[in-house]
Amino acid sequence: MILLLLGTFTVCILLRFPIAFCLGLSCLAYLLVEGTPLIVIPMKMYSGIDVFVLLSIPGFILAGNLMNHGGLTQHIITFCNHLVGHVRGGLALANVAASMLFAGISGTAISDTASIGSVMIPAMKREGYDADFACAVTAASSTVGPIIPPSVSMIIAATLTGLSVGKLFLAGALPGLLLGLSLMGVTYYISRKRNYPKLERSNLRQIGRSFVDTFWSLLMTVIILYGIIGGLFTPTEASIIAVLYALIIGVFVYRKLSLRRAMVVFLDSMKTSAALMVLIGFANLFGYILITEQLPQLVSGQILGFSSNPYVVLLLINLLLIFVGTFMETIAALLILFPILLQVALAVSIDPIHFAVIALLNLMIGLTTPPLGVCLFVAAGIGKVSIGAVSRAGFPFLLVSLLVLALVTLIPDLSLWLPRLFMD
Amino acid sequence: DEPEFLLRASLLVAEDHTWFRAFAYFGELLEERSDGRIVLQTYPSEQLAKEIEAIRMIQSGVIDMTTTSALLSNWTEIMTFCEMPFLNDSMEEVDTMLAGPVGARIRAEMVTKTGLRPVAYFQAGARHLTSNRPIRHPDDLQGLIVRIPSIPAFVTTWEALGAKATPMAFSELFTSLQQGVINAQENPLPLTRMAAMYEVQDYVNLTSHVFGWTYPVIGEAQFQRFPADLQAIFLDCAREMQVYERKLFLENEAMIRADLEAKGMEFIEVDRPAFVRKHGDAIYNTLSPAMQEVYRSLKDPVQ
Amino acid sequence: MKWGTLGSTLGFIACVLLQIFARLFLETAPSWTEEAARLCFIIAIGCSAGLALRSGEYVHFDFLYQRMSAGWQRRVAFLIDLLTVVLFALFLYYAVQLTVLGWAERSPSLKFPMAIPFAGMVILGASLLVYAVDRLRRHATKTPRR
Ligand code: NA
Ligand code: NA
């Protein structure tokens, strides 16, 4: 029976069905054959969405989009250019740095690749960078966003398992910074070797002026994190405060937001959120079926039967997640696999917060792993180069990302130190 | 091969909880006495569904059993009696009440108004307040922020007693106590231990403000699908489950108290009559006239 | 649909703001704000789910599809839209049943019938069905939407 479910799901995925509908259709097939009353479909959709923490997802998406309409992406990129542009490979470094700053408001790696890439890739090509390198830097660095807080993926991971959103946010900060800085290191090394251009050194005034423009977005991240960590707001409340803040900044500081445009942004953000919620709702149903079939026990039995050494277990899980991450969208993969694998991790006494960071990092790396990584596709599309070329150019970045993953896996304190410091 | 009746039960408690162990025992009895015609699969820890959704799923025939009580007041008001503060003074009083007319009325309304048939009941244990300063008298509650589950009657009670009540999800409880957003919480001892309250709270104040219980239920439609002989077997097994659970419960209660003490929590005897006096008719006054009548049939209001 | 989305989105934003305000500045926080916010959220998602289908917000996976011939791509696209219609027609039918079931149940704090939030699932099913049927119709008129 479980084979029917998983088989239908796989076929639908391959046939280009939207992932949310793949989940829905495979559940439908299973329930029809089992003879379960189909009322369970809307019921599980409802209970999957009817969660207060999930309100923070449209909140953060909306706040990010509102900020962007004030020209934030451009401000961040300008600021990063002024800051690191004069170093060898300056634009490429600014690309990574921008992703790290942009992380404060962006929820998904794919949107980061698209928004920063559409500005950065053409600019880098103009300055004489190889197109495949430009695409590879963009794709690799965009994975930093969802690790550095705030992060939609982390909210979902927390919702699924009852972990604290605040703790998860904090846990991602250091690994995210480490990943970003390591990628900058590789970028610098390659740029030196290939003698990529550097920009003119900017004066303090220019840095200062561009900082003021990005300051407002950085302040938003600070408010969100301070509010959640300080126990002032719940994550949902923080996201709504962020919306209010972005509205005020958009209207009074950037002065680019009219009522009409605000309405368009609201609608677009809700559409993005709705697509996510339908995915979450069907995944809730899918997960319910997996549990009635006792698949989680089966999987953990298999893995734990192979070895009960935490490092071996983590290695196996890492391999599985990267593999899945290469062809499945992060959030869908998280929804289906995270609760199951968390059980395995808990069985060998791995801290759940630590494990969540590992899992997310894995799925992010999957997004840039050839041949199927989605971010590679998006970047290659913008830069008009072949997937093969981007994959080859991205190889050093992938290697470093895997190294960071290994460090984060082996050193729990990288993830756990900050949450312990602020929230225990 | 497939049994004639495959039942699925969704429980909110974990596998080591007495309720889950009672269901496991029930399942064994059922399978044995029905010669394998009924098989019961029990899922712990809200794996299948949260309590409210489990009820809806039973009503629409997706799953078959769960344990529930006061949550059913969303369907019929009488169920508020299942966790009414200061209604009973001991577990024995609860037993007496459930054997009487109010118990019968509750069981009847569950079948007619919610479509669920109660087949036994489990005591939930008394709820006690935990805190970081000893609370012996209601006056000690001044300025204390108490986390409560989102139940209107609990807000009424704690505010009448002089504390500040804050409804909050159970999942946020531990972190909020740690950060000092709230100072106290109230739960039965097993849950207090399960949530590792001993790491963030020093005192268990034996307020016994609620003696609650829960009903193992099966969907009425599902129950009526059984032939008469299986119905009889089912109810017999359920009765034995109740006896078995009570035995486990009593053993467990003593063990949990000892364990919490070993982990550093101090147990405080409170002036319970003072709590009852200060609470007065706070709950009674919030009840509808029909429910006030039921209340008066059990005990006299203070005034 | 647009106005429903906008109205209910503003609704849940207002509820959460009220909740923050009440908690920070008032003596007692009303317990109904969360319930009301979730209700608005469900309705907002229901309304925008269909709009999301129209603007192609549901992510899919292109790998195999790109390697198919144009003829097969057309057939697969038709199959996708057909099965989407089937899925949401059934979804809608059972969402109505769920709503009927919800009449007997009251929400814990505002005491509205649960049929109201469950109706959000009816809206969700209906809005997705409408746009899925629209896509299916385009196959018949041979102008598949990209
Ligand atoms: Na982020
Ligand atoms: Na980037």
PDB file of N, CA and C in Angstrom, chain B residues 9-71:
ATOM      1  N   ALA B   9      -6.558   4.033  17.129  1.00  0.00           N
ATOM      2  CA  ALA B   9      -6.749   4.956  18.244  1.00  0.00           C
ATOM      3  C   ALA B   9      -5.633   5.986  18.239  1.00  0.00           C
ATOM      4  N   SER B  10      -6.012   7.248  18.435  1.00  0.00           N
ATOM      5  CA  SER B  10      -5.018   8.321  18.490  1.00  0.00           C
ATOM      6  C   SER B  10      -4.967   8.859  19.912  1.00  0.00           C
ATOM      7  N   LEU B  11      -3.810   8.731  20.572  1.00  0.00           N
ATOM      8  CA  LEU B  11      -3.684   9.253  21.935  1.00  0.00           C
ATOM      9  C   LEU B  11      -2.756  10.449  21.943  1.00  0.00           C
ATOM     10  N   LEU B  12      -2.968  11.353  22.927  1.00  0.00           N
ATOM     11  CA  LEU B  12      -2.058  12.497  22.994  1.00  0.00           C
ATOM     12  C   LEU B  12      -0.856  12.193  23.861  1.00  0.00           C
ATOM     13  N   VAL B  13      -0.930  11.156  24.685  1.00  0.00           N
ATOM     14  CA  VAL B  13       0.165  10.874  25.616  1.00  0.00           C
ATOM     15  C   VAL B  13       1.224   9.975  24.975  1.00  0.00           C
ATOM     16  N   ALA B  14       2.407   9.957  25.604  1.00  0.00           N
ATOM     17  CA  ALA B  14       3.515   9.157  25.081  1.00  0.00           C
ATOM     18  C   ALA B  14       3.373   7.687  25.485  1.00  0.00           C
ATOM     19  N   GLU B  15       4.254   6.857  24.945  1.00  0.00           N
ATOM     20  CA  GLU B  15       4.118   5.414  25.122  1.00  0.00           C
ATOM     21  C   GLU B  15       4.261   4.940  26.568  1.00  0.00           C
ATOM     22  N   ASP B  16       4.974   5.732  27.407  1.00  0.00           N
ATOM     23  CA  ASP B  16       5.150   5.259  28.783  1.00  0.00           C
ATOM     24  C   ASP B  16       4.038   5.742  29.708  1.00  0.00           C
ATOM     25  N   HIS B  17       3.104   6.524  29.198  1.00  0.00           N
ATOM     26  CA  HIS B  17       2.001   7.022  30.019  1.00  0.00           C
ATOM     27  C   HIS B  17       1.014   5.902  30.334  1.00  0.00           C
ATOM     28  N   THR B  18       0.390   6.006  31.505  1.00  0.00           N
ATOM     29  CA  THR B  18      -0.540   4.930  31.918  1.00  0.00           C
ATOM     30  C   THR B  18      -1.696   4.756  30.929  1.00  0.00           C
ATOM     31  N   TRP B  19      -2.148   5.870  30.338  1.00  0.00           N
ATOM     32  CA  TRP B  19      -3.263   5.751  29.383  1.00  0.00           C
ATOM     33  C   TRP B  19      -2.861   4.934  28.170  1.00  0.00           C
ATOM     34  N   PHE B  20      -1.655   5.178  27.677  1.00  0.00           N
ATOM     35  CA  PHE B  20      -1.217   4.404  26.510  1.00  0.00           C
ATOM     36  C   PHE B  20      -1.065   2.938  26.882  1.00  0.00           C
ATOM     37  N   ARG B  21      -0.460   2.696  28.058  1.00  0.00           N
ATOM     38  CA  ARG B  21      -0.263   1.296  28.461  1.00  0.00           C
ATOM     39  C   ARG B  21      -1.611   0.607  28.666  1.00  0.00           C
ATOM     40  N   ALA B  22      -2.597   1.345  29.157  1.00  0.00           N
ATOM     41  CA  ALA B  22      -3.936   0.772  29.317  1.00  0.00           C
ATOM     42  C   ALA B  22      -4.526   0.410  27.950  1.00  0.00           C
ATOM     43  N   PHE B  23      -4.318   1.289  26.964  1.00  0.00           N
ATOM     44  CA  PHE B  23      -4.829   0.994  25.622  1.00  0.00           C
ATOM     45  C   PHE B  23      -4.128  -0.225  25.023  1.00  0.00           C
ATOM     46  N   ALA B  24      -2.823  -0.339  25.279  1.00  0.00           N
ATOM     47  CA  ALA B  24      -2.092  -1.496  24.759  1.00  0.00           C
ATOM     48  C   ALA B  24      -2.682  -2.787  25.353  1.00  0.00           C
ATOM     49  N   TYR B  25      -2.956  -2.743  26.664  1.00  0.00           N
ATOM     50  CA  TYR B  25      -3.551  -3.881  27.369  1.00  0.00           C
ATOM     51  C   TYR B  25      -4.930  -4.189  26.791  1.00  0.00           C
ATOM     52  N   PHE B  26      -5.720  -3.149  26.586  1.00  0.00           N
ATOM     53  CA  PHE B  26      -7.059  -3.263  25.992  1.00  0.00           C
ATOM     54  C   PHE B  26      -6.985  -3.948  24.626  1.00  0.00           C
ATOM     55  N   GLY B  27      -6.015  -3.518  23.818  1.00  0.00           N
ATOM     56  CA  GLY B  27      -5.838  -4.099  22.487  1.00  0.00           C
ATOM     57  C   GLY B  27      -5.558  -5.594  22.557  1.00  0.00           C
ATOM     58  N   GLU B  28      -4.689  -5.981  23.508  1.00  0.00           N
ATOM     59  CA  GLU B  28      -4.372  -7.408  23.654  1.00  0.00           C
ATOM     60  C   GLU B  28      -5.619  -8.200  24.034  1.00  0.00           C
ATOM     61  N   LEU B  29      -6.361  -7.654  25.032  1.00  0.00           N
ATOM     62  CA  LEU B  29      -7.590  -8.332  25.479  1.00  0.00           C
ATOM     63  C   LEU B  29      -8.563  -8.509  24.317  1.00  0.00           C
ATOM     64  N   LEU B  30      -8.764  -7.414  23.563  1.00  0.00           N
ATOM     65  CA  LEU B  30      -9.734  -7.429  22.463  1.00  0.00           C
ATOM     66  C   LEU B  30      -9.383  -8.497  21.433  1.00  0.00           C
ATOM     67  N   GLU B  31      -8.112  -8.509  21.050  1.00  0.00           N
ATOM     68  CA  GLU B  31      -7.697  -9.417  19.997  1.00  0.00           C
ATOM     69  C   GLU B  31      -7.888 -10.869  20.451  1.00  0.00           C
ATOM     70  N   GLU B  32      -7.522 -11.106  21.730  1.00  0.00           N
ATOM     71  CA  GLU B  32      -7.618 -12.457  22.286  1.00  0.00           C
ATOM     72  C   GLU B  32      -9.084 -12.909  22.388  1.00  0.00           C
ATOM     73  N   ARG B  33      -9.937 -12.054  22.984  1.00  0.00           N
ATOM     74  CA  ARG B  33     -11.320 -12.459  23.254  1.00  0.00           C
ATOM     75  C   ARG B  33     -12.168 -12.487  21.987  1.00  0.00           C
ATOM     76  N   SER B  34     -11.791 -11.705  20.968  1.00  0.00           N
ATOM     77  CA  SER B  34     -12.593 -11.716  19.742  1.00  0.00           C
ATOM     78  C   SER B  34     -11.998 -12.685  18.716  1.00  0.00           C
ATOM     79  N   ASP B  35     -11.036 -13.470  19.146  1.00  0.00           N
ATOM     80  CA  ASP B  35     -10.344 -14.391  18.235  1.00  0.00           C
ATOM     81  C   ASP B  35      -9.768 -13.666  17.016  1.00  0.00           C
ATOM     82  N   GLY B  36      -9.222 -12.491  17.251  1.00  0.00           N
ATOM     83  CA  GLY B  36      -8.570 -11.770  16.149  1.00  0.00           C
ATOM     84  C   GLY B  36      -9.524 -11.058  15.215  1.00  0.00           C
ATOM     85  N   ARG B  37     -10.814 -11.021  15.551  1.00  0.00           N
ATOM     86  CA  ARG B  37     -11.749 -10.308  14.662  1.00  0.00           C
ATOM     87  C   ARG B  37     -11.593  -8.799  14.832  1.00  0.00           C
ATOM     88  N   ILE B  38     -11.228  -8.358  16.049  1.00  0.00           N
ATOM     89  CA  ILE B  38     -10.941  -6.940  16.261  1.00  0.00           C
ATOM     90  C   ILE B  38      -9.450  -6.776  16.530  1.00  0.00           C
ATOM     91  N   VAL B  39      -8.827  -5.865  15.787  1.00  0.00           N
ATOM     92  CA  VAL B  39      -7.433  -5.526  16.072  1.00  0.00           C
ATOM     93  C   VAL B  39      -7.375  -4.019  16.321  1.00  0.00           C
ATOM     94  N   LEU B  40      -6.683  -3.638  17.398  1.00  0.00           N
ATOM     95  CA  LEU B  40      -6.582  -2.222  17.751  1.00  0.00           C
ATOM     96  C   LEU B  40      -5.152  -1.745  17.582  1.00  0.00           C
ATOM     97  N   GLN B  41      -4.970  -0.691  16.773  1.00  0.00           N
ATOM     98  CA  GLN B  41      -3.651  -0.061  16.669  1.00  0.00           C
ATOM     99  C   GLN B  41      -3.705   1.276  17.393  1.00  0.00           C
ATOM    100  N   THR B  42      -2.805   1.468  18.361  1.00  0.00           N
ATOM    101  CA  THR B  42      -2.809   2.696  19.143  1.00  0.00           C
ATOM    102  C   THR B  42      -1.568   3.521  18.823  1.00  0.00           C
ATOM    103  N   TYR B  43      -1.777   4.799  18.486  1.00  0.00           N
ATOM    104  CA  TYR B  43      -0.670   5.682  18.116  1.00  0.00           C
ATOM    105  C   TYR B  43      -0.488   6.724  19.215  1.00  0.00           C
ATOM    106  N   PRO B  44       0.719   6.812  19.799  1.00  0.00           N
ATOM    107  CA  PRO B  44       0.954   7.745  20.908  1.00  0.00           C
ATOM    108  C   PRO B  44       1.288   9.156  20.435  1.00  0.00           C
ATOM    109  N   SER B  45       1.421  10.061  21.384  1.00  0.00           N
ATOM    110  CA  SER B  45       2.042  11.389  21.200  1.00  0.00           C
ATOM    111  C   SER B  45       1.444  12.221  20.071  1.00  0.00           C
ATOM    112  N   GLU B  46       0.152  12.192  19.896  1.00  0.00           N
ATOM    113  CA  GLU B  46      -0.503  13.001  18.849  1.00  0.00           C
ATOM    114  C   GLU B  46       0.070  12.744  17.469  1.00  0.00           C
ATOM    115  N   GLN B  47       0.639  11.548  17.254  1.00  0.00           N
ATOM    116  CA  GLN B  47       1.203  11.247  15.932  1.00  0.00           C
ATOM    117  C   GLN B  47       0.134  11.325  14.844  1.00  0.00           C
ATOM    118  N   LEU B  48      -1.046  10.790  15.133  1.00  0.00           N
ATOM    119  CA  LEU B  48      -2.105  10.786  14.116  1.00  0.00           C
ATOM    120  C   LEU B  48      -2.800  12.128  14.036  1.00  0.00           C
ATOM    121  N   ALA B  49      -3.074  12.716  15.191  1.00  0.00           N
ATOM    122  CA  ALA B  49      -3.822  13.964  15.199  1.00  0.00           C
ATOM    123  C   ALA B  49      -3.826  14.543  16.599  1.00  0.00           C
ATOM    124  N   LYS B  50      -3.998  15.851  16.688  1.00  0.00           N
ATOM    125  CA  LYS B  50      -4.234  16.474  17.987  1.00  0.00           C
ATOM    126  C   LYS B  50      -5.632  16.057  18.453  1.00  0.00           C
ATOM    127  N   GLU B  51      -5.888  16.252  19.764  1.00  0.00           N
ATOM    128  CA  GLU B  51      -7.136  15.741  20.339  1.00  0.00           C
ATOM    129  C   GLU B  51      -8.370  16.228  19.584  1.00  0.00           C
ATOM    130  N   ILE B  52      -8.428  17.537  19.298  1.00  0.00           N
ATOM    131  CA  ILE B  52      -9.632  18.087  18.656  1.00  0.00           C
ATOM    132  C   ILE B  52      -9.836  17.466  17.278  1.00  0.00           C
ATOM    133  N   GLU B  53      -8.723  17.253  16.568  1.00  0.00           N
ATOM    134  CA  GLU B  53      -8.856  16.686  15.227  1.00  0.00           C
ATOM    135  C   GLU B  53      -9.175  15.206  15.299  1.00  0.00           C
ATOM    136  N   ALA B  54      -8.632  14.529  16.319  1.00  0.00           N
ATOM    137  CA  ALA B  54      -8.944  13.111  16.493  1.00  0.00           C
ATOM    138  C   ALA B  54     -10.456  12.947  16.658  1.00  0.00           C
ATOM    139  N   ILE B  55     -11.081  13.876  17.415  1.00  0.00           N
ATOM    140  CA  ILE B  55     -12.534  13.809  17.607  1.00  0.00           C
ATOM    141  C   ILE B  55     -13.250  13.931  16.259  1.00  0.00           C
ATOM    142  N   ARG B  56     -12.846  14.928  15.480  1.00  0.00           N
ATOM    143  CA  ARG B  56     -13.479  15.107  14.165  1.00  0.00           C
ATOM    144  C   ARG B  56     -13.245  13.883  13.280  1.00  0.00           C
ATOM    145  N   MET B  57     -12.048  13.319  13.366  1.00  0.00           N
ATOM    146  CA  MET B  57     -11.753  12.160  12.516  1.00  0.00           C
ATOM    147  C   MET B  57     -12.581  10.950  12.920  1.00  0.00           C
ATOM    148  N   ILE B  58     -12.866  10.823  14.215  1.00  0.00           N
ATOM    149  CA  ILE B  58     -13.722   9.723  14.657  1.00  0.00           C
ATOM    150  C   ILE B  58     -15.152   9.970  14.179  1.00  0.00           C
ATOM    151  N   GLN B  59     -15.608  11.221  14.324  1.00  0.00           N
ATOM    152  CA  GLN B  59     -16.973  11.554  13.908  1.00  0.00           C
ATOM    153  C   GLN B  59     -17.202  11.254  12.430  1.00  0.00           C
ATOM    154  N   SER B  60     -16.155  11.401  11.628  1.00  0.00           N
ATOM    155  CA  SER B  60     -16.355  11.167  10.193  1.00  0.00           C
ATOM    156  C   SER B  60     -15.807   9.804   9.761  1.00  0.00           C
ATOM    157  N   GLY B  61     -15.477   8.960  10.715  1.00  0.00           N
ATOM    158  CA  GLY B  61     -15.146   7.573  10.393  1.00  0.00           C
ATOM    159  C   GLY B  61     -13.752   7.336   9.843  1.00  0.00           C
ATOM    160  N   VAL B  62     -12.846   8.308  10.001  1.00  0.00           N
ATOM    161  CA  VAL B  62     -11.489   8.117   9.493  1.00  0.00           C
ATOM    162  C   VAL B  62     -10.690   7.242  10.460  1.00  0.00           C
ATOM    163  N   ILE B  63     -10.771   7.572  11.768  1.00  0.00           N
ATOM    164  CA  ILE B  63     -10.193   6.702  12.784  1.00  0.00           C
ATOM    165  C   ILE B  63     -11.297   6.321  13.763  1.00  0.00           C
ATOM    166  N   ASP B  64     -10.952   5.590  14.838  1.00  0.00           N
ATOM    167  CA  ASP B  64     -12.019   5.002  15.638  1.00  0.00           C
ATOM    168  C   ASP B  64     -12.046   5.400  17.112  1.00  0.00           C
ATOM    169  N   MET B  65     -10.861   5.571  17.722  1.00  0.00           N
ATOM    170  CA  MET B  65     -10.854   5.799  19.170  1.00  0.00           C
ATOM    171  C   MET B  65      -9.887   6.919  19.558  1.00  0.00           C
ATOM    172  N   THR B  66     -10.135   7.509  20.739  1.00  0.00           N
ATOM    173  CA  THR B  66      -9.190   8.432  21.359  1.00  0.00           C
ATOM    174  C   THR B  66      -9.568   8.540  22.829  1.00  0.00           C
ATOM    175  N   THR B  67      -8.869   9.403  23.568  1.00  0.00           N
ATOM    176  CA  THR B  67      -9.334   9.755  24.906  1.00  0.00           C
ATOM    177  C   THR B  67      -9.650  11.237  24.879  1.00  0.00           C
ATOM    178  N   THR B  68     -10.763  11.630  25.506  1.00  0.00           N
ATOM    179  CA  THR B  68     -11.131  13.036  25.502  1.00  0.00           C
ATOM    180  C   THR B  68     -12.074  13.314  26.655  1.00  0.00           C
ATOM    181  N   SER B  69     -12.212  14.591  26.996  1.00  0.00           N
ATOM    182  CA  SER B  69     -13.193  14.954  28.020  1.00  0.00           C
ATOM    183  C   SER B  69     -13.646  16.400  27.827  1.00  0.00           C
ATOM    184  N   ALA B  70     -13.025  17.348  28.555  1.00  0.00           N
ATOM    185  CA  ALA B  70     -13.543  18.721  28.578  1.00  0.00           C
ATOM    186  C   ALA B  70     -13.540  19.400  27.219  1.00  0.00           C
ATOM    187  N   LEU B  71     -12.669  18.948  26.327  1.00  0.00           N
ATOM    188  CA  LEU B  71     -12.621  19.557  25.001  1.00  0.00           C
ATOM    189  C   LEU B  71     -13.975  19.424  24.291  1.00  0.00           C
TER     190      LEU B  71
END
